[in-house]
Each structure stands twice: as C-alpha cells, then as structure tokens.
C-alpha cells in the first residue's frame, strides 16, 4: 500500500514540484527522486525563505519523506522520531516529534530551517526563532487533493 501511494505521489510530482536547484542531493538507490528548479525567495508555511537552506530539520515523517522524494536529502541534518527509509541513511539525529521535540539537541544542531507540521506549538517555534533558527509550519495533507499543495510547499 505504501509503495502504491508513493507511486501516485510521484505521478503528482511530475507535474510540478519545488526543490533546491543545483544543491539537492540524490541517492542513486532512490529511483523515485524528482527535482525541479526553484527561484528564491519562496514562501514556505507562511515564512519567506531567501536562499536554499543547506541545513534542515524535519519534525514529521511525512515532511521528511517529501524532502527525500524531492531529492533534497543532503539538506537534512536531523529528522523526527518514527521516520525510517530502507534506501536512505538512517544515521541522521532523531530529534523527537513536533509534539515533543528534543529542544536541547535541536538548539545544539542549529539548523538553518526547521520544517514542522502546523501542530508545532507557538512556544517551541518562538524559542527556535529566538535562537536564530527559521521555522516553517506546514499543513500535512489529510486528503488526496491536498498532496500536491503540500509537496509544492516542501
């Protein structure tokens, strides 16, 4: 079932996605990677991103999967608990979840951008922002019609 959904997502992605041009990493074993060129600045989760971030933490497995599908694996510097992918390295730091992020490790890692679901508390987002870490909250798709918009934001 998961592979069928992933194949359907790839079909959607072929019609237009967003990834960092020239800096996105790919894993040759991940045949589903799709890349598109993006001009900056872009708005992600209500936040303007002026340049392609080189250090990104994802606090939701769905966001991490989208980042990998879009070919931006090399930008990941940390991921949420619960994300596993058989084709990609799993040695990235696990930084909790959006509900219970490991703030000490997150602040220590100091990524340029944290991508989190819109359920991330405003208090946590403010603490990260005050440490100079940009936070973009994304609405995770609950229906098939929302998937394309979600991938465009990522």
mmCIF file of C-alpha atoms in Angstrom:
data_model
loop_
_atom_site.group_PDB
_atom_site.id
_atom_site.type_symbol
_atom_site.label_atom_id
_atom_site.label_comp_id
_atom_site.label_asym_id
_atom_site.label_seq_id
_atom_site.Cartn_x
_atom_site.Cartn_y
_atom_site.Cartn_z
ATOM 1 C CA UNK A 1 0.000 0.000 0.000
ATOM 2 C CA UNK A 2 2.785 2.434 0.947
ATOM 3 C CA UNK A 3 4.557 1.837 -2.381
ATOM 4 C CA UNK A 4 1.309 2.412 -4.291
ATOM 5 C CA UNK A 5 0.757 5.732 -2.514
ATOM 6 C CA UNK A 6 4.376 6.703 -3.167
ATOM 7 C CA UNK A 7 3.995 5.913 -6.876
ATOM 8 C CA UNK A 8 0.862 8.042 -7.018
ATOM 9 C CA UNK A 9 2.688 10.886 -5.274
ATOM 10 C CA UNK A 10 5.478 10.647 -7.826
ATOM 11 C CA UNK A 11 2.941 10.996 -10.607
ATOM 12 C CA UNK A 12 1.651 14.170 -8.979
ATOM 13 C CA UNK A 13 5.198 15.430 -8.527
ATOM 14 C CA UNK A 14 5.971 15.051 -12.207
ATOM 15 C CA UNK A 15 3.559 17.902 -12.867
ATOM 16 C CA UNK A 16 5.435 20.403 -10.734
ATOM 17 C CA UNK A 17 7.417 20.379 -7.522
ATOM 18 C CA UNK A 18 9.856 22.513 -5.582
ATOM 19 C CA UNK A 19 13.435 21.591 -4.728
ATOM 20 C CA UNK A 20 16.691 23.472 -4.473
ATOM 21 C CA UNK A 21 18.407 23.655 -7.831
ATOM 22 C CA UNK A 22 21.979 22.539 -8.061
ATOM 23 C CA UNK A 23 22.257 21.686 -4.369
ATOM 24 C CA UNK A 24 19.816 18.866 -3.919
ATOM 25 C CA UNK A 25 21.345 15.520 -3.116
ATOM 26 C CA UNK A 26 20.130 12.303 -4.545
ATOM 27 C CA UNK A 27 20.606 8.731 -3.570
ATOM 28 C CA UNK A 28 21.061 6.572 -6.647
ATOM 29 C CA UNK A 29 19.117 3.760 -4.998
ATOM 30 C CA UNK A 30 16.090 6.036 -4.615
ATOM 31 C CA UNK A 31 14.635 5.831 -8.113
ATOM 32 C CA UNK A 32 11.627 7.947 -7.199
ATOM 33 C CA UNK A 33 13.556 11.196 -6.705
ATOM 34 C CA UNK A 34 12.103 14.166 -8.577
ATOM 35 C CA UNK A 35 13.712 17.582 -8.857
ATOM 36 C CA UNK A 36 12.547 20.896 -10.213
ATOM 37 C CA UNK A 37 14.216 24.264 -10.373
ATOM 38 C CA UNK A 38 13.144 26.955 -7.931
ATOM 39 C CA UNK A 39 13.853 30.650 -7.879
ATOM 40 C CA UNK A 40 14.287 32.241 -4.475
ATOM 41 C CA UNK A 41 12.831 33.765 -2.406
ATOM 42 C CA UNK A 42 9.992 31.311 -1.802
ATOM 43 C CA UNK A 43 7.289 31.226 0.833
ATOM 44 C CA UNK A 44 7.047 28.003 2.830
ATOM 45 C CA UNK A 45 4.478 27.594 5.551
ATOM 46 C CA UNK A 46 3.936 31.340 5.681
ATOM 47 C CA UNK A 47 7.677 32.056 6.025
ATOM 48 C CA UNK A 48 9.829 33.600 3.323
ATOM 49 C CA UNK A 49 12.979 31.633 2.562
ATOM 50 C CA UNK A 50 15.520 33.827 0.757
ATOM 51 C CA UNK A 51 18.003 31.114 -0.274
ATOM 52 C CA UNK A 52 18.164 27.348 -0.459
ATOM 53 C CA UNK A 53 18.844 26.121 3.093
ATOM 54 C CA UNK A 54 21.741 23.708 3.475
ATOM 55 C CA UNK A 55 20.761 22.511 6.958
ATOM 56 C CA UNK A 56 17.144 21.453 7.500
ATOM 57 C CA UNK A 57 15.453 19.538 10.302
ATOM 58 C CA UNK A 58 12.123 17.845 9.687
ATOM 59 C CA UNK A 59 9.823 17.227 12.649
ATOM 60 C CA UNK A 60 7.343 14.961 10.860
ATOM 61 C CA UNK A 61 7.870 11.720 8.926
ATOM 62 C CA UNK A 62 5.625 12.959 6.087
ATOM 63 C CA UNK A 63 7.761 16.086 5.657
ATOM 64 C CA UNK A 64 10.959 14.024 5.733
ATOM 65 C CA UNK A 65 9.579 11.664 3.111
ATOM 66 C CA UNK A 66 8.655 14.614 0.893
ATOM 67 C CA UNK A 67 12.159 16.082 1.258
ATOM 68 C CA UNK A 68 13.662 12.761 0.225
ATOM 69 C CA UNK A 69 11.271 12.322 -2.671
ATOM 70 C CA UNK A 70 12.176 15.786 -3.923
ATOM 71 C CA UNK A 71 15.866 14.903 -3.904
ATOM 72 C CA UNK A 72 16.947 17.180 -1.078
ATOM 73 C CA UNK A 73 18.318 14.513 1.266
ATOM 74 C CA UNK A 74 21.686 16.241 1.628
ATOM 75 C CA UNK A 75 19.996 19.238 3.214
ATOM 76 C CA UNK A 76 18.638 17.126 6.070
ATOM 77 C CA UNK A 77 20.614 17.496 9.270
ATOM 78 C CA UNK A 78 18.033 15.881 11.560
ATOM 79 C CA UNK A 79 14.686 14.104 11.435
ATOM 80 C CA UNK A 80 11.776 13.258 13.688
ATOM 81 C CA UNK A 81 11.319 10.017 15.533
ATOM 82 C CA UNK A 82 9.395 7.438 13.583
ATOM 83 C CA UNK A 83 10.919 8.041 10.158
ATOM 84 C CA UNK A 84 12.583 5.063 8.533
ATOM 85 C CA UNK A 85 13.515 4.522 4.916
ATOM 86 C CA UNK A 86 15.221 1.356 3.696
ATOM 87 C CA UNK A 87 17.068 3.057 0.810
ATOM 88 C CA UNK A 88 18.499 6.029 2.687
ATOM 89 C CA UNK A 89 20.901 6.551 5.539
ATOM 90 C CA UNK A 90 19.341 6.406 8.975
ATOM 91 C CA UNK A 91 22.275 7.930 10.816
ATOM 92 C CA UNK A 92 20.662 11.367 10.969
ATOM 93 C CA UNK A 93 19.980 12.609 14.504
ATOM 94 C CA UNK A 94 16.474 11.813 15.803
ATOM 95 C CA UNK A 95 15.100 14.977 17.364
ATOM 96 C CA UNK A 96 11.781 13.917 18.836
ATOM 97 C CA UNK A 97 8.474 14.873 17.283
ATOM 98 C CA UNK A 98 6.555 18.092 16.727
ATOM 99 C CA UNK A 99 4.632 17.324 19.922
ATOM 100 C CA UNK A 100 7.779 16.601 21.944
ATOM 101 C CA UNK A 101 10.885 17.959 20.194
ATOM 102 C CA UNK A 102 14.293 17.454 21.764
ATOM 103 C CA UNK A 103 14.936 21.182 22.181
ATOM 104 C CA UNK A 104 18.415 20.789 23.641
ATOM 105 C CA UNK A 105 19.639 18.781 20.646
ATOM 106 C CA UNK A 106 17.742 20.974 18.175
ATOM 107 C CA UNK A 107 19.312 24.138 19.545
ATOM 108 C CA UNK A 108 22.723 22.463 19.634
ATOM 109 C CA UNK A 109 22.396 21.360 16.000
ATOM 110 C CA UNK A 110 21.287 24.892 14.985
ATOM 111 C CA UNK A 111 19.838 24.143 11.547
ATOM 112 C CA UNK A 112 19.004 26.988 9.188
ATOM 113 C CA UNK A 113 15.404 25.790 8.902
ATOM 114 C CA UNK A 114 13.008 23.572 10.825
ATOM 115 C CA UNK A 115 10.075 22.208 8.837
ATOM 116 C CA UNK A 116 7.294 21.115 11.157
ATOM 117 C CA UNK A 117 3.604 20.329 10.982
ATOM 118 C CA UNK A 118 1.285 23.180 11.886
ATOM 119 C CA UNK A 119 0.680 21.417 15.202
ATOM 120 C CA UNK A 120 4.088 22.576 16.472
ATOM 121 C CA UNK A 121 3.421 24.774 19.478
ATOM 122 C CA UNK A 122 3.907 28.508 19.111
ATOM 123 C CA UNK A 123 6.091 28.422 22.236
ATOM 124 C CA UNK A 124 8.509 25.922 20.665
ATOM 125 C CA UNK A 125 8.534 27.847 17.372
ATOM 126 C CA UNK A 126 9.264 31.109 19.226
ATOM 127 C CA UNK A 127 12.123 29.517 21.176
ATOM 128 C CA UNK A 128 13.689 28.232 17.949
ATOM 129 C CA UNK A 129 13.183 31.596 16.223
ATOM 130 C CA UNK A 130 14.789 33.437 19.144
ATOM 131 C CA UNK A 131 17.847 31.192 18.693
ATOM 132 C CA UNK A 132 18.083 32.266 15.048
ATOM 133 C CA UNK A 133 16.507 29.120 13.606
ATOM 134 C CA UNK A 134 13.835 29.722 10.967
ATOM 135 C CA UNK A 135 10.650 27.688 11.453
ATOM 136 C CA UNK A 136 8.102 26.902 8.756
ATOM 137 C CA UNK A 137 4.888 25.200 9.829
ATOM 138 C CA UNK A 138 3.235 23.101 7.139
ATOM 139 C CA UNK A 139 -0.274 21.760 6.962
ATOM 140 C CA UNK A 140 0.008 17.999 6.494
ATOM 141 C CA UNK A 141 -2.389 16.690 3.862
ATOM 142 C CA UNK A 142 -5.384 14.786 5.152
ATOM 143 C CA UNK A 143 -6.939 14.268 1.721
ATOM 144 C CA UNK A 144 -5.545 13.323 -1.661
ATOM 145 C CA UNK A 145 -6.442 16.732 -3.119
ATOM 146 C CA UNK A 146 -4.067 18.412 -0.632
ATOM 147 C CA UNK A 147 -0.970 16.361 -1.540
ATOM 148 C CA UNK A 148 0.172 18.480 -4.491
ATOM 149 C CA UNK A 149 -0.050 21.706 -2.459
ATOM 150 C CA UNK A 150 1.887 20.035 0.390
ATOM 151 C CA UNK A 151 4.726 18.955 -1.915
ATOM 152 C CA UNK A 152 4.831 22.402 -3.507
ATOM 153 C CA UNK A 153 5.364 23.918 -0.026
ATOM 154 C CA UNK A 154 8.148 21.463 0.827
#
